[in-house]
Amino acid sequence: MIRILIAEDQRMLRGALASLLDLEDDFEVIGEAGNGEEALKRIISLQPDLCLMDIEMPVMSGLDVAEQVQQLGLNCRIMILTTFARPGFLERAVQAGVQGYLLKDEPSDRLAEAIRRVMNGGREVSPELVFGAARSVNPLTEREKELLKLAATGMSTSHMAASLHLSYGTVRNYLSEAFAKLNAKNRIEAVSIAEKKGWL
């Protein structure tokens, strides 16, 4: 029996997914979560075999949860369901050890088969997501991503420099390089563009 947790902020969709999966003889939906933080707590407490998770959720995104599951070494496979074919999301999902990455409009029998293949050690990715990722590669370096994430919190350039033990000029150079790559006029625009593409 494959024990499944469903993490999805839209209650109706969450209920529909649970009902569909419960029709499968070898699946058991053991819990649901409405946001990322709740999903992580349920993964820790319920120890499901697999968590079927939306990307866009309140508090923590599905990718944030996947990264935490990987860092904590939890024995739970993660499958992401998304409506967004954003290229950077797939790249980040792969880095976070996500085993499945499917679009929400996949047929239900495809989802059931994908879950079984993931539980057997395979990986499942919707073809549309792969081709979207191939068209758009994240141009940002790890340092540039790190600085844009700090910029997104409202941290000043001098605070970034102090927290990362870099000179003010070095931080400014990294940020201006990131702005140029993203064709952005300022940090707010740069963060917005990078987030929309799933590169942060």
XYZ file of N, CA and C in Angstrom:
600
model
N 0.841 -1.198 0.000
C 0.000 0.000 0.000
C 0.883 1.258 0.000
N 0.634 2.167 -0.918
C 1.392 3.415 -1.004
C 0.648 4.487 -0.216
N 1.291 4.977 0.833
C 0.684 5.967 1.727
C 1.005 7.369 1.210
N -0.053 8.139 0.902
C 0.119 9.425 0.216
C -0.410 10.596 1.041
N 0.378 11.668 1.060
C -0.055 12.948 1.639
C -0.288 13.916 0.474
N -1.399 14.656 0.512
C -1.691 15.639 -0.538
C -1.554 17.052 0.035
N -0.692 17.850 -0.575
C -0.499 19.239 -0.137
C -0.917 20.160 -1.282
N -2.017 20.858 -1.084
C -2.607 21.716 -2.119
C -3.452 22.767 -1.413
N -3.264 24.049 -1.756
C -3.980 25.100 -1.029
C -5.432 25.275 -1.486
N -5.790 24.754 -2.649
C -7.185 24.835 -3.101
C -7.951 23.619 -2.593
N -8.853 23.859 -1.657
C -9.536 22.770 -0.952
C -10.296 21.834 -1.899
N -10.975 22.410 -2.901
C -11.775 21.585 -3.814
C -10.874 20.645 -4.617
N -9.757 21.180 -5.113
C -8.821 20.360 -5.881
C -8.185 19.289 -4.998
N -7.855 19.666 -3.776
C -7.267 18.721 -2.820
C -8.224 17.546 -2.580
N -9.512 17.881 -2.369
C -10.526 16.852 -2.135
C -10.720 15.962 -3.352
N -10.700 16.579 -4.540
C -10.865 15.807 -5.781
C -9.699 14.846 -5.987
N -8.487 15.328 -5.721
C -7.302 14.469 -5.837
C -7.374 13.296 -4.867
N -7.765 13.590 -3.619
C -7.872 12.542 -2.596
C -8.893 11.489 -3.023
N -10.047 11.928 -3.532
C -11.096 10.999 -3.974
C -10.610 10.133 -5.131
N -9.931 10.745 -6.097
C -9.415 10.005 -7.250
C -8.391 8.952 -6.835
N -7.460 9.361 -5.983
C -6.390 8.440 -5.585
C -6.910 7.320 -4.695
N -7.927 7.607 -3.897
C -8.513 6.581 -3.029
C -9.203 5.469 -3.828
N -9.517 5.737 -5.103
C -10.131 4.712 -5.954
C -9.134 3.618 -6.349
N -7.849 3.938 -6.232
C -6.801 2.965 -6.583
C -6.586 1.997 -5.423
N -6.575 0.690 -5.741
C -6.475 -0.342 -4.697
C -5.192 -0.268 -3.878
N -4.113 0.204 -4.505
C -2.814 0.197 -3.824
C -2.437 1.558 -3.234
N -3.370 2.529 -3.227
C -3.098 3.853 -2.668
C -3.931 4.075 -1.413
N -3.343 4.789 -0.457
C -4.096 5.231 0.715
C -3.714 6.680 1.015
N -4.679 7.583 0.914
C -4.421 8.987 1.245
C -4.520 9.110 2.762
N -3.374 9.380 3.405
C -3.335 9.378 4.878
C -3.422 10.775 5.481
N -3.383 11.813 4.638
C -3.471 13.168 5.180
C -3.474 14.213 4.087
N -3.869 15.424 4.479
C -3.906 16.551 3.551
C -3.314 17.775 4.250
N -2.810 18.707 3.440
C -2.263 19.957 3.977
C -2.634 21.089 3.047
N -2.905 22.269 3.621
C -3.343 23.419 2.837
C -2.257 24.447 2.574
N -1.080 24.266 3.197
C 0.049 25.160 2.900
C 1.355 24.401 3.103
N 2.463 25.010 2.686
C 3.749 24.327 2.718
C 4.234 23.975 4.118
N 4.044 24.888 5.046
C 4.499 24.639 6.424
C 3.756 23.452 7.029
N 2.441 23.427 6.806
C 1.604 22.322 7.295
C 2.035 21.010 6.627
N 2.362 21.075 5.343
C 2.809 19.884 4.605
C 4.074 19.304 5.224
N 5.040 20.171 5.545
C 6.294 19.699 6.133
C 6.045 19.043 7.489
N 5.190 19.677 8.301
C 4.864 19.097 9.620
C 4.200 17.730 9.470
N 3.297 17.617 8.485
C 2.591 16.335 8.271
C 3.544 15.261 7.728
N 4.486 15.667 6.893
C 5.469 14.698 6.386
C 6.277 14.141 7.560
N 6.674 15.029 8.464
C 7.461 14.604 9.630
C 6.631 13.705 10.549
N 5.358 14.093 10.803
C 4.552 13.332 11.771
C 3.929 12.061 11.190
N 3.449 12.119 9.935
C 2.745 10.968 9.352
C 3.667 10.010 8.597
N 4.841 10.491 8.198
C 5.818 9.705 7.441
C 5.192 8.990 6.239
N 4.594 9.753 5.316
C 4.013 9.136 4.120
C 5.109 8.591 3.207
N 4.732 7.679 2.326
C 5.685 7.175 1.327
C 5.931 8.245 0.275
N 4.875 9.023 -0.005
C 4.956 10.013 -1.077
C 4.084 11.218 -0.743
N 4.585 12.407 -1.085
C 3.783 13.621 -0.929
C 3.550 14.209 -2.311
N 2.282 14.370 -2.628
C 1.858 14.994 -3.881
C 1.622 16.457 -3.572
N 2.407 17.345 -4.181
C 2.443 18.719 -3.698
C 2.355 19.759 -4.808
N 1.573 20.802 -4.531
C 1.490 21.953 -5.420
C 2.756 22.798 -5.228
N 3.137 23.557 -6.253
C 4.285 24.474 -6.091
C 3.846 25.732 -5.361
N 2.797 26.376 -5.890
C 2.368 27.670 -5.359
C 1.447 27.480 -4.166
N 2.023 27.538 -2.958
C 1.236 27.420 -1.721
C 1.632 28.529 -0.762
N 0.727 28.905 0.141
C 1.072 29.919 1.147
C 2.146 29.417 2.113
N 2.782 30.342 2.794
C 3.796 30.142 3.848
C 5.102 29.581 3.273
N 5.057 28.369 2.717
C 6.221 27.776 2.046
C 5.751 27.196 0.721
N 6.540 27.362 -0.332
C 6.170 26.760 -1.620
C 6.472 25.267 -1.583
N 5.944 24.550 -2.572
C 6.234 23.123 -2.675
C 7.716 22.852 -2.834
N 8.414 23.745 -3.551
C 9.863 23.571 -3.726
C 10.617 23.821 -2.427
N 10.150 24.787 -1.623
C 10.755 25.025 -0.298
C 10.636 23.763 0.555
N 9.448 23.151 0.520
C 9.209 21.928 1.306
C 10.117 20.800 0.820
N 10.204 20.639 -0.509
C 11.058 19.586 -1.080
C 12.507 19.759 -0.632
N 12.988 21.003 -0.614
C 14.364 21.277 -0.174
C 14.551 20.922 1.295
N 13.539 21.224 2.118
C 13.605 20.881 3.550
C 13.596 19.372 3.755
N 12.763 18.674 3.000
C 12.690 17.204 3.093
C 14.051 16.604 2.761
N 14.691 17.145 1.726
C 16.027 16.676 1.333
C 17.056 16.973 2.423
N 17.042 18.209 2.957
C 18.015 18.598 3.985
C 17.847 17.785 5.272
N 16.599 17.487 5.622
C 16.327 16.731 6.850
C 16.509 15.223 6.659
N 16.717 14.795 5.417
C 16.913 13.375 5.131
C 15.668 12.535 5.377
N 14.492 13.129 5.147
C 13.239 12.409 5.389
C 12.979 11.407 4.264
N 12.448 10.254 4.640
C 12.217 9.188 3.677
C 10.835 9.320 3.041
N 10.648 10.381 2.266
C 9.370 10.637 1.608
C 9.666 11.114 0.191
N 9.105 10.422 -0.781
C 9.290 10.856 -2.168
C 8.367 12.042 -2.432
N 8.839 12.977 -3.237
C 8.065 14.188 -3.536
C 7.698 14.221 -5.019
N 6.404 14.434 -5.266
C 5.938 14.683 -6.627
C 5.268 16.041 -6.649
N 5.709 16.884 -7.555
C 5.147 18.226 -7.700
C 4.067 18.207 -8.772
N 2.933 18.834 -8.454
C 1.881 19.068 -9.447
C 1.796 20.576 -9.646
N 1.804 21.015 -10.887
C 1.815 22.459 -11.119
C 0.994 22.849 -12.347
N 0.530 24.073 -12.347
C -0.108 24.625 -13.553
C 0.917 25.449 -14.321
N 2.106 25.643 -13.715
C 3.110 26.534 -14.290
C 4.228 25.764 -14.984
N 4.428 26.017 -16.262
C 5.550 25.417 -16.986
C 6.723 26.391 -16.957
N 7.095 26.844 -15.762
C 8.208 27.794 -15.648
C 9.523 27.033 -15.600
N 10.452 27.384 -16.482
C 11.675 26.601 -16.622
C 12.520 26.507 -15.362
N 12.647 27.591 -14.628
C 13.500 27.577 -13.441
C 12.977 26.660 -12.350
N 11.657 26.444 -12.321
C 11.068 25.569 -11.306
C 11.561 24.134 -11.478
N 11.639 23.667 -12.728
C 12.096 22.293 -12.971
C 13.548 22.135 -12.514
N 14.364 23.109 -12.843
C 15.781 23.077 -12.446
C 15.899 22.992 -10.917
N 15.130 23.819 -10.230
C 15.176 23.834 -8.767
C 14.615 22.530 -8.181
N 13.570 21.996 -8.818
C 12.969 20.735 -8.360
C 13.978 19.592 -8.451
N 14.718 19.540 -9.553
C 15.732 18.494 -9.735
C 16.797 18.609 -8.648
N 17.247 19.838 -8.375
C 18.260 20.058 -7.334
C 17.743 19.653 -5.954
N 16.427 19.784 -5.748
C 15.830 19.446 -4.451
C 15.490 17.957 -4.339
N 15.850 17.171 -5.362
C 15.623 15.729 -5.303
C 14.187 15.307 -5.555
N 13.399 16.181 -6.185
C 12.003 15.844 -6.499
C 11.987 14.717 -7.535
N 11.147 13.688 -7.282
C 11.120 12.528 -8.191
C 10.079 12.639 -9.300
N 9.084 13.509 -9.107
C 8.052 13.665 -10.121
C 7.663 15.123 -10.270
N 7.389 15.539 -11.504
C 7.048 16.938 -11.768
C 6.050 16.945 -12.911
N 4.766 17.055 -12.575
C 3.708 16.916 -13.571
C 2.796 18.135 -13.619
N 2.220 18.353 -14.784
C 1.223 19.407 -14.917
C -0.114 18.914 -14.364
N -0.883 19.838 -13.794
C -2.147 19.465 -13.157
C -3.194 18.961 -14.142
N -3.052 19.289 -15.419
C -4.076 18.843 -16.366
C -3.768 17.478 -16.991
N -2.816 16.743 -16.392
C -2.559 15.364 -16.837
C -3.793 14.499 -16.531
N -4.084 13.469 -17.344
C -5.182 12.551 -17.026
C -4.908 11.816 -15.712
N -5.978 11.472 -14.980
C -5.808 10.854 -13.658
C -5.101 9.502 -13.726
N -5.319 8.724 -14.818
C -4.633 7.431 -14.905
C -3.133 7.628 -15.113
N -2.754 8.707 -15.784
C -1.323 9.034 -15.961
C -0.703 9.377 -14.602
N -1.446 10.094 -13.765
C -0.956 10.448 -12.436
C -0.742 9.188 -11.598
N -1.715 8.279 -11.613
C -1.605 7.039 -10.830
C -0.394 6.227 -11.276
N -0.204 6.103 -12.586
C 0.946 5.350 -13.101
C 2.261 6.040 -12.742
N 2.254 7.376 -12.798
C 3.462 8.134 -12.448
C 3.831 7.903 -10.982
N 2.836 7.878 -10.104
C 3.086 7.634 -8.674
C 3.723 6.257 -8.496
N 3.183 5.260 -9.180
C 3.733 3.893 -9.057
C 5.175 3.831 -9.563
N 5.438 4.500 -10.684
C 6.808 4.477 -11.218
C 7.785 5.181 -10.278
N 7.349 6.292 -9.701
C 8.196 7.014 -8.740
C 8.472 6.135 -7.517
N 7.461 5.415 -7.054
C 7.643 4.533 -5.896
C 8.564 3.357 -6.222
N 8.683 3.048 -7.519
C 9.600 1.977 -7.943
C 10.986 2.512 -8.298
N 11.237 3.762 -7.938
C 12.565 4.339 -8.141
C 12.740 5.148 -9.408
N 11.658 5.308 -10.185
C 11.750 6.081 -11.419
C 11.542 7.573 -11.188
N 11.650 8.321 -12.270
C 11.355 9.762 -12.236
C 10.327 10.056 -13.317
N 9.451 10.996 -13.020
C 8.381 11.343 -13.946
C 8.341 12.849 -14.155
N 8.405 13.270 -15.415
C 8.310 14.699 -15.729
C 7.433 14.860 -16.969
N 6.479 15.793 -16.907
C 5.647 16.089 -18.079
C 6.539 16.609 -19.206
N 6.368 16.088 -20.423
C 7.217 16.521 -21.548
C 7.216 18.027 -21.766
N 6.044 18.679 -21.578
C 5.960 20.136 -21.784
C 6.914 20.885 -20.861
N 7.089 20.350 -19.647
C 7.969 21.005 -18.676
C 9.430 20.853 -19.076
N 9.767 19.701 -19.624
C 11.146 19.462 -20.065
C 11.502 20.389 -21.218
N 10.603 20.487 -22.217
C 10.900 21.324 -23.383
C 10.941 22.799 -23.003
N 10.097 23.205 -22.052
C 10.125 24.590 -21.567
C 11.447 24.894 -20.902
N 11.954 23.938 -20.111
C 13.231 24.134 -19.410
C 14.388 24.204 -20.394
N 14.303 23.410 -21.467
C 15.391 23.395 -22.454
C 15.509 24.741 -23.172
N 14.377 25.436 -23.283
C 14.384 26.721 -23.992
C 14.957 27.854 -23.153
N 14.927 27.713 -21.838
C 15.306 28.841 -20.997
C 16.162 28.401 -19.814
N 17.452 28.663 -19.901
C 18.380 28.261 -18.844
C 18.619 29.445 -17.918
N 18.669 29.177 -16.628
C 18.904 30.221 -15.632
C 20.295 30.835 -15.841
N 20.370 32.140 -16.145
C 21.668 32.763 -16.405
C 22.400 33.194 -15.122
N 21.704 33.146 -13.987
C 22.272 33.658 -12.739
C 23.241 32.673 -12.088
N 24.328 33.201 -11.543
C 25.250 32.360 -10.779
C 24.655 32.127 -9.390
N 25.234 31.183 -8.646
C 24.746 30.906 -7.284
C 24.836 32.154 -6.401
N 25.921 32.898 -6.541
C 26.105 34.117 -5.734
C 25.054 35.170 -6.102
N 24.794 35.327 -7.382
C 23.788 36.304 -7.827
C 22.401 35.924 -7.300
N 22.087 34.631 -7.335
C 20.796 34.167 -6.801
C 20.710 34.449 -5.297
N 21.807 34.163 -4.606
C 21.855 34.386 -3.155
C 21.595 35.863 -2.829
N 22.237 36.751 -3.581
C 22.083 38.186 -3.332
C 20.676 38.683 -3.695
N 20.102 38.155 -4.771
C 18.743 38.561 -5.133
C 17.726 38.070 -4.098
N 17.982 36.890 -3.527
C 17.087 36.400 -2.460
C 17.154 37.332 -1.253
N 18.346 37.800 -0.931
C 18.505 38.747 0.181
C 17.853 40.083 -0.171
N 18.000 40.493 -1.430
C 17.376 41.748 -1.886
C 15.860 41.661 -1.756
N 15.324 40.467 -2.013
C 13.870 40.265 -1.934
C 13.345 40.474 -0.514
N 14.215 40.290 0.484
C 13.802 40.497 1.878
C 13.884 41.972 2.277
N 14.429 42.811 1.362
C 14.560 44.231 1.662
C 15.901 44.606 2.266
N 16.824 43.651 2.321
C 18.140 43.906 2.920
C 18.942 44.897 2.071
N 19.597 45.834 2.709
C 20.392 46.833 1.989
C 21.701 46.208 1.485
N 22.328 46.871 0.519
C 23.586 46.382 -0.051
C 24.672 46.274 1.018
N 24.733 47.263 1.902
C 25.769 47.217 2.948
C 25.527 46.063 3.925
N 24.252 45.771 4.240
C 23.944 44.630 5.117
C 24.277 43.298 4.435
N 24.009 43.241 3.132
C 24.361 42.019 2.382
C 25.868 41.799 2.444
N 26.608 42.867 2.209
C 28.074 42.777 2.225
C 28.565 42.274 3.584
N 28.008 42.844 4.650
C 28.425 42.449 6.006
C 28.065 40.998 6.292
N 26.840 40.580 5.917
C 26.397 39.220 6.251
C 27.141 38.155 5.451
N 27.625 38.503 4.256
C 28.334 37.530 3.422
C 29.851 37.722 3.447
N 30.322 38.670 4.260
C 31.757 38.961 4.392
C 32.381 39.328 3.040
N 31.645 40.172 2.301
C 32.126 40.682 1.017
C 32.228 42.199 1.105
N 32.987 42.797 0.200
C 33.054 44.259 0.198
C 31.774 44.810 -0.438
N 31.461 46.057 -0.090
C 30.276 46.731 -0.634
C 30.339 46.746 -2.162
N 31.529 47.059 -2.702
C 31.714 47.145 -4.155
C 31.486 45.803 -4.851
N 31.936 44.726 -4.204
C 31.757 43.385 -4.780
C 30.275 43.034 -4.882
N 29.539 43.325 -3.800
C 28.092 43.049 -3.796
C 27.408 43.875 -4.878
N 27.768 45.148 -4.966
C 27.174 46.028 -5.966
C 27.448 45.500 -7.382
N 28.670 44.998 -7.608
C 29.021 44.447 -8.922
C 28.196 43.195 -9.253
N 28.053 42.304 -8.267
C 27.238 41.096 -8.473
C 25.793 41.473 -8.824
N 25.247 42.431 -8.075
C 23.858 42.839 -8.306
C 23.691 43.478 -9.684
N 24.634 44.345 -10.071
C 24.499 44.994 -11.374
C 24.647 43.973 -12.505
N 25.466 42.962 -12.285
C 25.611 41.873 -13.267
C 24.291 41.109 -13.407
N 23.656 40.842 -12.257
C 22.354 40.156 -12.264
C 21.300 41.004 -12.963
N 21.298 42.322 -12.686
C 20.324 43.223 -13.326
C 20.498 43.175 -14.852
N 21.754 43.185 -15.301
C 22.045 43.179 -16.739
C 21.542 41.879 -17.382
N 21.799 40.752 -16.713
C 21.362 39.449 -17.246
C 19.847 39.370 -17.349
N 19.159 40.003 -16.393
C 17.696 39.942 -16.361
C 17.044 41.106 -17.101
N 17.888 42.012 -17.619
C 17.391 43.217 -18.300
C 16.464 44.007 -17.368
N 16.911 44.153 -16.115
C 16.108 44.836 -15.093
C 16.748 46.168 -14.735
N 15.905 47.155 -14.395
C 16.411 48.495 -14.062
C 16.850 48.604 -12.602
N 16.239 47.789 -11.727
C 16.550 47.886 -10.295
C 16.323 46.534 -9.613
N 16.596 46.499 -8.304
C 16.504 45.219 -7.589
C 15.080 44.678 -7.522
N 14.084 45.556 -7.395
C 12.685 45.102 -7.316
C 12.287 44.404 -8.614
N 12.645 45.036 -9.720
C 12.332 44.459 -11.032
C 13.109 43.156 -11.244
N 14.370 43.136 -10.829
C 15.210 41.937 -10.993
C 14.631 40.758 -10.211
N 14.249 41.010 -8.969
C 13.664 39.956 -8.124
C 12.363 39.454 -8.747
N 11.535 40.385 -9.210
C 10.249 40.031 -9.821
C 10.441 39.144 -11.059
N 11.367 39.513 -11.926
C 11.625 38.746 -13.153
C 12.151 37.350 -12.803
N 13.122 37.301 -11.900
C 13.732 36.013 -11.524
C 12.713 35.090 -10.863
N 11.845 35.648 -10.024
C 10.811 34.826 -9.352
C 9.800 34.306 -10.362
N 9.384 35.165 -11.296
C 8.395 34.741 -12.305
C 8.921 33.586 -13.148
N 10.226 33.604 -13.425
C 10.811 32.541 -14.231
C 11.179 31.315 -13.385
N 11.017 31.436 -12.065
C 11.341 30.321 -11.183
C 12.840 30.143 -10.973
N 13.601 31.244 -11.148
C 15.056 31.156 -11.034
C 15.571 31.453 -9.628
N 14.692 31.808 -8.701
C 15.133 32.070 -7.323
C 14.633 30.985 -6.393
